[in-house]
Tab-separated table of C-alpha atoms in Angstrom:
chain	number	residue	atom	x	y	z
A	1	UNK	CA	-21.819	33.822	-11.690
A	2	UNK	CA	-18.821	31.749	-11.418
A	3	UNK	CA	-18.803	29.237	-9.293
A	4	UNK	CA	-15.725	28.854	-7.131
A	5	UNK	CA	-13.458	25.870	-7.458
A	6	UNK	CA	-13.167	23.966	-4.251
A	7	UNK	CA	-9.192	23.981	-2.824
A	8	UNK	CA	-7.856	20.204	-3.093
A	9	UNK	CA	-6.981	18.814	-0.082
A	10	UNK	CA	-4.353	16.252	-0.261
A	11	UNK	CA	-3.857	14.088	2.977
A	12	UNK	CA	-0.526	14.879	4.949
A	13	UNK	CA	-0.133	11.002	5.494
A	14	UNK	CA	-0.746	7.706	3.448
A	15	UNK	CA	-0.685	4.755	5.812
A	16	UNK	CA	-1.037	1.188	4.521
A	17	UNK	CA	-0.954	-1.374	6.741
A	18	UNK	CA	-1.083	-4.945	6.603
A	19	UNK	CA	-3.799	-7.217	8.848
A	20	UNK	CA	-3.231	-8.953	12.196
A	21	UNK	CA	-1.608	-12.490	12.279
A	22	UNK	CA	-4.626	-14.723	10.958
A	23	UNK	CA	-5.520	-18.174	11.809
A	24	UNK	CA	-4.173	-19.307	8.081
A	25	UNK	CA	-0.982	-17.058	8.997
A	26	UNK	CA	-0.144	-19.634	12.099
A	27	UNK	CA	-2.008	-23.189	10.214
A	28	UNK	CA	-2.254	-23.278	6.450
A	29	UNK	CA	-4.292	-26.344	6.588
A	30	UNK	CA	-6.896	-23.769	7.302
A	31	UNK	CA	-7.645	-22.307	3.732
A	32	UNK	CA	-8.655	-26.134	2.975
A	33	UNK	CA	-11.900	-25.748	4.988
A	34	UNK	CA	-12.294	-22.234	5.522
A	35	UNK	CA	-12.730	-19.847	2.251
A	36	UNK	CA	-9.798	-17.184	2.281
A	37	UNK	CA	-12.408	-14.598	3.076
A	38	UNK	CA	-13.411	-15.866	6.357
A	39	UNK	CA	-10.116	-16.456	8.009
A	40	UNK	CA	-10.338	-14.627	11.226
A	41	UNK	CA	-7.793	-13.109	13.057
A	42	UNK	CA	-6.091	-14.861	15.996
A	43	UNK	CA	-6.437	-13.458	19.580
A	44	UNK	CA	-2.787	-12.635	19.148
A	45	UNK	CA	-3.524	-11.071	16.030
A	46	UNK	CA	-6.151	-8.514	17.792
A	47	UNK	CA	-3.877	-7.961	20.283
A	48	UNK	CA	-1.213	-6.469	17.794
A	49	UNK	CA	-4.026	-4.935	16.326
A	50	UNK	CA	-5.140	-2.913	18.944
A	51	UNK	CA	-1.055	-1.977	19.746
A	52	UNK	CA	-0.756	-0.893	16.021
A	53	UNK	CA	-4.001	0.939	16.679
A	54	UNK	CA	-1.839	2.920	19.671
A	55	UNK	CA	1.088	3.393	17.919
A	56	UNK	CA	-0.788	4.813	14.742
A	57	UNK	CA	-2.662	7.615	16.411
A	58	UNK	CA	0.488	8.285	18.626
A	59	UNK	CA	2.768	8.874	15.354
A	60	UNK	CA	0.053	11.494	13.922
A	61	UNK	CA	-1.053	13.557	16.922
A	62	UNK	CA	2.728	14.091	17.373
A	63	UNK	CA	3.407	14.741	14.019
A	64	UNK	CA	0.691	16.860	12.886
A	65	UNK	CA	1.352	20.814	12.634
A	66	UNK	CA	-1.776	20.865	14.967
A	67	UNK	CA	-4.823	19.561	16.890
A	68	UNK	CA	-7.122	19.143	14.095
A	69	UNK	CA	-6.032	16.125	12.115
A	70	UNK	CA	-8.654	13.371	10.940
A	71	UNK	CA	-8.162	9.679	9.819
A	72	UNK	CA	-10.150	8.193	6.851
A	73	UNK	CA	-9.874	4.436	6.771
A	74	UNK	CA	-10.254	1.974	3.515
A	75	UNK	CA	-10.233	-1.619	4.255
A	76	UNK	CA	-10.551	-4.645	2.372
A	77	UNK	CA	-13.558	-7.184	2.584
A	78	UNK	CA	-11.859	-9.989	3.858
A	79	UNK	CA	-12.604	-10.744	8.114
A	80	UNK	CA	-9.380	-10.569	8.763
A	81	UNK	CA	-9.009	-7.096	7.789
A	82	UNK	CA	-12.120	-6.194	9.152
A	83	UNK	CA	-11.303	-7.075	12.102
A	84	UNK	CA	-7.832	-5.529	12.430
A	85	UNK	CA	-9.701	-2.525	11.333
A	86	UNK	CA	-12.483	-2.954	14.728
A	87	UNK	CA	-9.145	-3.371	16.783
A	88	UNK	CA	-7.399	-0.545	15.368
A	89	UNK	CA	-9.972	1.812	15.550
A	90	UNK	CA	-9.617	1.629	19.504
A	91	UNK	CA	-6.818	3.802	19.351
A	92	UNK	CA	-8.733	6.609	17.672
A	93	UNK	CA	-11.557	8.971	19.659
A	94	UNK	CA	-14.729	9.088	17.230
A	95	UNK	CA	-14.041	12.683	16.368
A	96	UNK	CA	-10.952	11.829	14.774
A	97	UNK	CA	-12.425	9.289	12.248
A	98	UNK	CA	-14.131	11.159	9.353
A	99	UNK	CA	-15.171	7.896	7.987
A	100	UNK	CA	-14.540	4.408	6.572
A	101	UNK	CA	-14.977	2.791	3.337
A	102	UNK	CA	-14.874	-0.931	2.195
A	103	UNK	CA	-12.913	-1.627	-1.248
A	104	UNK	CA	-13.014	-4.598	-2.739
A	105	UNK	CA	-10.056	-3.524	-5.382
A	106	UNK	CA	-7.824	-3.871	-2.018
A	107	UNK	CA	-8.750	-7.907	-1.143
A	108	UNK	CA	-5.949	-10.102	-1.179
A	109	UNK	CA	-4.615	-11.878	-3.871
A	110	UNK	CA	-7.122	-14.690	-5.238
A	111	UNK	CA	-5.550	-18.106	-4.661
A	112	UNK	CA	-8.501	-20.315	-5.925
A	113	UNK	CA	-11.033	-21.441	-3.723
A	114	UNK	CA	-11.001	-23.928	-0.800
A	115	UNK	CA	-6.975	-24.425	-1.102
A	116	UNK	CA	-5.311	-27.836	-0.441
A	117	UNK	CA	-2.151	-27.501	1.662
A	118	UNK	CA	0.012	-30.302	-0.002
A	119	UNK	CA	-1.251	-28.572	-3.635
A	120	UNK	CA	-0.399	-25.106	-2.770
A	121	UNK	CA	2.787	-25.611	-1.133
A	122	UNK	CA	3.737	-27.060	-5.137
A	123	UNK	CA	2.267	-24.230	-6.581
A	124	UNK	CA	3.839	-21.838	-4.731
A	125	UNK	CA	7.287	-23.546	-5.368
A	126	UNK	CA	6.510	-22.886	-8.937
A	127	UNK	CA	5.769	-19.689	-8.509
A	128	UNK	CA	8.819	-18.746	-7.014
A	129	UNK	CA	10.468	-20.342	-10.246
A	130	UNK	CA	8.285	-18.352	-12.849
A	131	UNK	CA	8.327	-14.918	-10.747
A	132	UNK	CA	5.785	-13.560	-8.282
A	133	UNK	CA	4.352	-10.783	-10.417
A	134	UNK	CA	3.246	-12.640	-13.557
A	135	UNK	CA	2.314	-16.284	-11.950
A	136	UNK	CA	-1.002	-16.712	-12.051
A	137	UNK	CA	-2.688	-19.160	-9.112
A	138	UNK	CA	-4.617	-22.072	-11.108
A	139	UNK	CA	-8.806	-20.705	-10.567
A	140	UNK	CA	-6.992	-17.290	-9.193
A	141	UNK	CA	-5.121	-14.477	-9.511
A	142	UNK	CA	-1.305	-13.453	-10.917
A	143	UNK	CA	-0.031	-10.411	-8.826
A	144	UNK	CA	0.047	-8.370	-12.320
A	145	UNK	CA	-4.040	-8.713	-11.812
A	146	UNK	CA	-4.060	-7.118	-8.672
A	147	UNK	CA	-2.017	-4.468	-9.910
A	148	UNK	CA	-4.922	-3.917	-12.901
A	149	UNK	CA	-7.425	-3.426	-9.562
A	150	UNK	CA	-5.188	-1.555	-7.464
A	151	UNK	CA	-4.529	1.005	-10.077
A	152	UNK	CA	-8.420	1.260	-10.620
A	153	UNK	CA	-8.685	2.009	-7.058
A	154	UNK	CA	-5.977	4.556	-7.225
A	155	UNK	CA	-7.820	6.435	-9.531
A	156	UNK	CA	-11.038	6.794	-7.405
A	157	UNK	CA	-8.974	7.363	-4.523
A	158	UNK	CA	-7.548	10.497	-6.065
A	159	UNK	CA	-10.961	11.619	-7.356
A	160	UNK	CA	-12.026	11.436	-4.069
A	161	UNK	CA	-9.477	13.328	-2.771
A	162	UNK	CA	-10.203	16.153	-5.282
A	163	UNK	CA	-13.799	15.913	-4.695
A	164	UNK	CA	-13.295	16.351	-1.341
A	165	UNK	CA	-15.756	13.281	-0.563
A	166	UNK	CA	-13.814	12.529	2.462
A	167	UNK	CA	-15.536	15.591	3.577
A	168	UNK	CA	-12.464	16.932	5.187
A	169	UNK	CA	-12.245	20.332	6.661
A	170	UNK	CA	-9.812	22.796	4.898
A	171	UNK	CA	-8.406	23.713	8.206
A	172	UNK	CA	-8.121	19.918	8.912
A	173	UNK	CA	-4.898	17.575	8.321
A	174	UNK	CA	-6.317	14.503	6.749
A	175	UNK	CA	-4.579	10.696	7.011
A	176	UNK	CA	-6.088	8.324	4.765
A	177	UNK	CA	-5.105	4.972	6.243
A	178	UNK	CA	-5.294	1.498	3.975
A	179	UNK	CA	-5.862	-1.773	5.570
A	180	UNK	CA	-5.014	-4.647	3.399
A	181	UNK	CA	-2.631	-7.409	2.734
A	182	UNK	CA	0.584	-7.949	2.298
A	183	UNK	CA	1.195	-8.197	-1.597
A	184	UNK	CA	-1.882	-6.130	-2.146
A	185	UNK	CA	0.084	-3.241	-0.200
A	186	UNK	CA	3.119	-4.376	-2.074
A	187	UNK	CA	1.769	-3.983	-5.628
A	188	UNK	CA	-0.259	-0.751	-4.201
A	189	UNK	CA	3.963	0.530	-4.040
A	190	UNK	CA	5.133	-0.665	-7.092
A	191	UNK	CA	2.525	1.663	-8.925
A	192	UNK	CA	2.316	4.706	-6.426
A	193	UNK	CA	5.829	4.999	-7.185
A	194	UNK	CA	6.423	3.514	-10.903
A	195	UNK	CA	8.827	0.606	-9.227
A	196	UNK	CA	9.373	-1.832	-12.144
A	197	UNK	CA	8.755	-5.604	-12.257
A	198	UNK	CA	11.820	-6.561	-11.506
A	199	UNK	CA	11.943	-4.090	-8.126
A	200	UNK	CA	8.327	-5.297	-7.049
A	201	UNK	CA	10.361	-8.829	-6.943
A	202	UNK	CA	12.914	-7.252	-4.325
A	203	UNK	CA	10.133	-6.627	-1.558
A	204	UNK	CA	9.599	-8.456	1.316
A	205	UNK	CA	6.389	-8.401	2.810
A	206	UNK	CA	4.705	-6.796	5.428
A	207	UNK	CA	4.825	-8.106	8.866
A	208	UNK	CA	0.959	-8.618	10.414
A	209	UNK	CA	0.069	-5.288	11.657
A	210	UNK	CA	3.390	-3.250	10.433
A	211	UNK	CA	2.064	0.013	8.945
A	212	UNK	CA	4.225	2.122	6.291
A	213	UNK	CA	3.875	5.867	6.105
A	214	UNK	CA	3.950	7.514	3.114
A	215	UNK	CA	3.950	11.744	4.360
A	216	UNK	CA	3.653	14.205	1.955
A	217	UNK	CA	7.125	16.185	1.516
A	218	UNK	CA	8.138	19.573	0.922
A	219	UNK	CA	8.388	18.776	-2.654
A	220	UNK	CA	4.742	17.856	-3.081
A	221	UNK	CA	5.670	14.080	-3.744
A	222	UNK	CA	4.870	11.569	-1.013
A	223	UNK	CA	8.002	9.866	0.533
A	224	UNK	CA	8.571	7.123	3.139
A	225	UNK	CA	11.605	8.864	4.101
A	226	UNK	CA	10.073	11.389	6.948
A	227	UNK	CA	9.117	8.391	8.879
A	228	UNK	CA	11.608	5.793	8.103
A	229	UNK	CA	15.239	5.073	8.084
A	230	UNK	CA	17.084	3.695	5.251
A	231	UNK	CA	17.723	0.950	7.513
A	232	UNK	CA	14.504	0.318	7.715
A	233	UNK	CA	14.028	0.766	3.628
A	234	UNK	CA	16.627	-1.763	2.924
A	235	UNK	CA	15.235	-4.118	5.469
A	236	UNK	CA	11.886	-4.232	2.928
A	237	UNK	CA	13.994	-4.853	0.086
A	238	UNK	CA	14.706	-1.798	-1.403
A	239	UNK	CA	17.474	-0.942	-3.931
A	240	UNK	CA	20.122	1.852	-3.541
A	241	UNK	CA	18.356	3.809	-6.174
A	242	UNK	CA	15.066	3.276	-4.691
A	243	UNK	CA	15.855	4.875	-1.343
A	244	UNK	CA	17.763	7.493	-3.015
A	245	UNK	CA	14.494	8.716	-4.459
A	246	UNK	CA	12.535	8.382	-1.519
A	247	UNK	CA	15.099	10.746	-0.182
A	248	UNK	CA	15.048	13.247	-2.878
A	249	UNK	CA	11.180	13.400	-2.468
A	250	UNK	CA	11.160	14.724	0.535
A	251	UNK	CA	12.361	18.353	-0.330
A	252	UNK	CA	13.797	18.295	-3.906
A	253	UNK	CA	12.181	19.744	-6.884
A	254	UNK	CA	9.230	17.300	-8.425
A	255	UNK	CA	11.850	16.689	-11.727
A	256	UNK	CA	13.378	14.185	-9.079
A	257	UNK	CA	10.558	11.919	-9.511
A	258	UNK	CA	10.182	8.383	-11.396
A	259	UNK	CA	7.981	10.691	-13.344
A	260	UNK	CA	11.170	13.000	-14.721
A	261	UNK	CA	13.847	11.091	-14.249
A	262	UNK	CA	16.266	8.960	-16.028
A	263	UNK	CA	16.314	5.881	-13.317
A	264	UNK	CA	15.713	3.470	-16.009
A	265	UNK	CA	16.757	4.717	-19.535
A	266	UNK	CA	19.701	2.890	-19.541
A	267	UNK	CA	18.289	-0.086	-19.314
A	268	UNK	CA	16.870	0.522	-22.411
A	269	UNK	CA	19.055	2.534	-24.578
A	270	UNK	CA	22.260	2.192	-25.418
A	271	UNK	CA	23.411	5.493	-26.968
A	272	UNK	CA	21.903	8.005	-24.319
A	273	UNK	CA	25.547	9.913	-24.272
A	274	UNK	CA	26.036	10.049	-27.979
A	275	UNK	CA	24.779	12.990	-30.092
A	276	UNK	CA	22.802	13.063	-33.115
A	277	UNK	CA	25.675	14.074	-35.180
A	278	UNK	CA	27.951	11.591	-33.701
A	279	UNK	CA	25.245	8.782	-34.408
């Protein structure tokens, strides 16, 4: 007897969303006696938690094509983020929370250790000089690493999804929501959506608390663009061509995609308009 193949159930909505403002977000001298890991969060900072926590919920019960929609929650290690995540979760009734996972692969970026404010504010001068992607922090971490850990993470997301070890019902509308950092989330981006080096270097980063949604379009590609203006895009640093695609994901044909397209040949070639027998 064959067994039958389990229906994949991708989530309507991919939220990440950045932590509350931390006590190293408002005093850096506080990395030089408290490891990165243990910063907490500021009372401020669970107070625009729990707010985010509001607005988030809001945004998908008045979305979603029905009443039975469920939230699965990731969230880094770090206090900070745990924390946001206690404050967020407010917002949500418990039947609305399938569950929650902690991933390590979504920490922020390693800086070193205990972190001297007079050193870092020289290191991160010569970062900016050398380029945020490929410096690497003396005893840390270069953003290109976290991309290496975010793309492993990527790929057990998606087996999860295909597993279905979120557990979700098929008649449910599942929202997998990612609490992190802010260059974590950026280099999380810059991979979902095959963004080159050089446009990972045009984002800003997240505000504390400021959640991005990523909603799956008629397409079948994901897409900011149901959720967000291109105001809004452009504000995060976003290229002309970057927003055009988010754009065409929402109901164009999947040939639209980084994956198909020629965004970036010519960068590379010079002769994409001549023929062979011209050559």
């Amino acid at each position: 007897m064959v067994k039958e193949k389990k229906k994949k159930m991708p989530p309507k909505r991919i939220i990440l969303m950045r932590h509350g403002e931390s006590a190293g977000n408002i005093d850096a001298g506080a990395y030089a006696t408290t490891p990165d890991h243990k910063i907490p969060l500021t009372e401020e900072g669970r107070a625009q938690a729990r707010e985010a926590g509001k607005k988030m919920r809001a945004l998908i019960s008045t979305k979603s094509g029905g009443e039975n929609w469920r939230v699965y929650f990731y969230v880094s290690p770090y206090e900070r983020t745990r924390t946001t995540l206690r404050e967020v979760g407010k917002g949500f009734s418990k039947k609305r929370v399938i569950g929650v996972r902690e991933e390590c692969r979504i920490r922020e970026q390693d800086f070193g250790n205990f972190q001297v404010e007079e050193r870092m504010r020289v290191v991160k001068e010569t970062r900016e000089r050398f380029g945020r992607f490929f410096y690497r922090f003396p005893e840390g971490e270069s953003a290109a690493d976290v991309y290496d850990r975010v793309s492993s993470f990527l790929e057990s997301m998606w087996r999860d999804v295909d597993m279905n070890r979120h557990q979700v019902d098929p008649t449910s509308e599942l929202n997998l929501v990612i609490v992190s950092h802010g260059l974590t989330s950026r280099v999380f981006l810059t991979k979902w959506f095959k963004w080159t080096v050089e446009e990972f270097e045009r984002l800003n980063n997240f505000g504390n608390c400021e959640f991005r949604v990523m909603e799956l379009g008629a397409s079948g590609e994901y897409t900011f663009a149901i959720h967000h203006t291109e105001e809004e895009m452009l504000s995060w640093g976003m290229s002309k061509d970057m927003i055009d695609d988010q754009m065409d994901r929402v109901d164009g044909c999947r040939a639209t995609s980084n994956d198909h397209c020629s965004l970036h040949l010519h960068e590379y070639f010079d002769l994409l308009d001549v023929t062979d027998d011209e050559e």
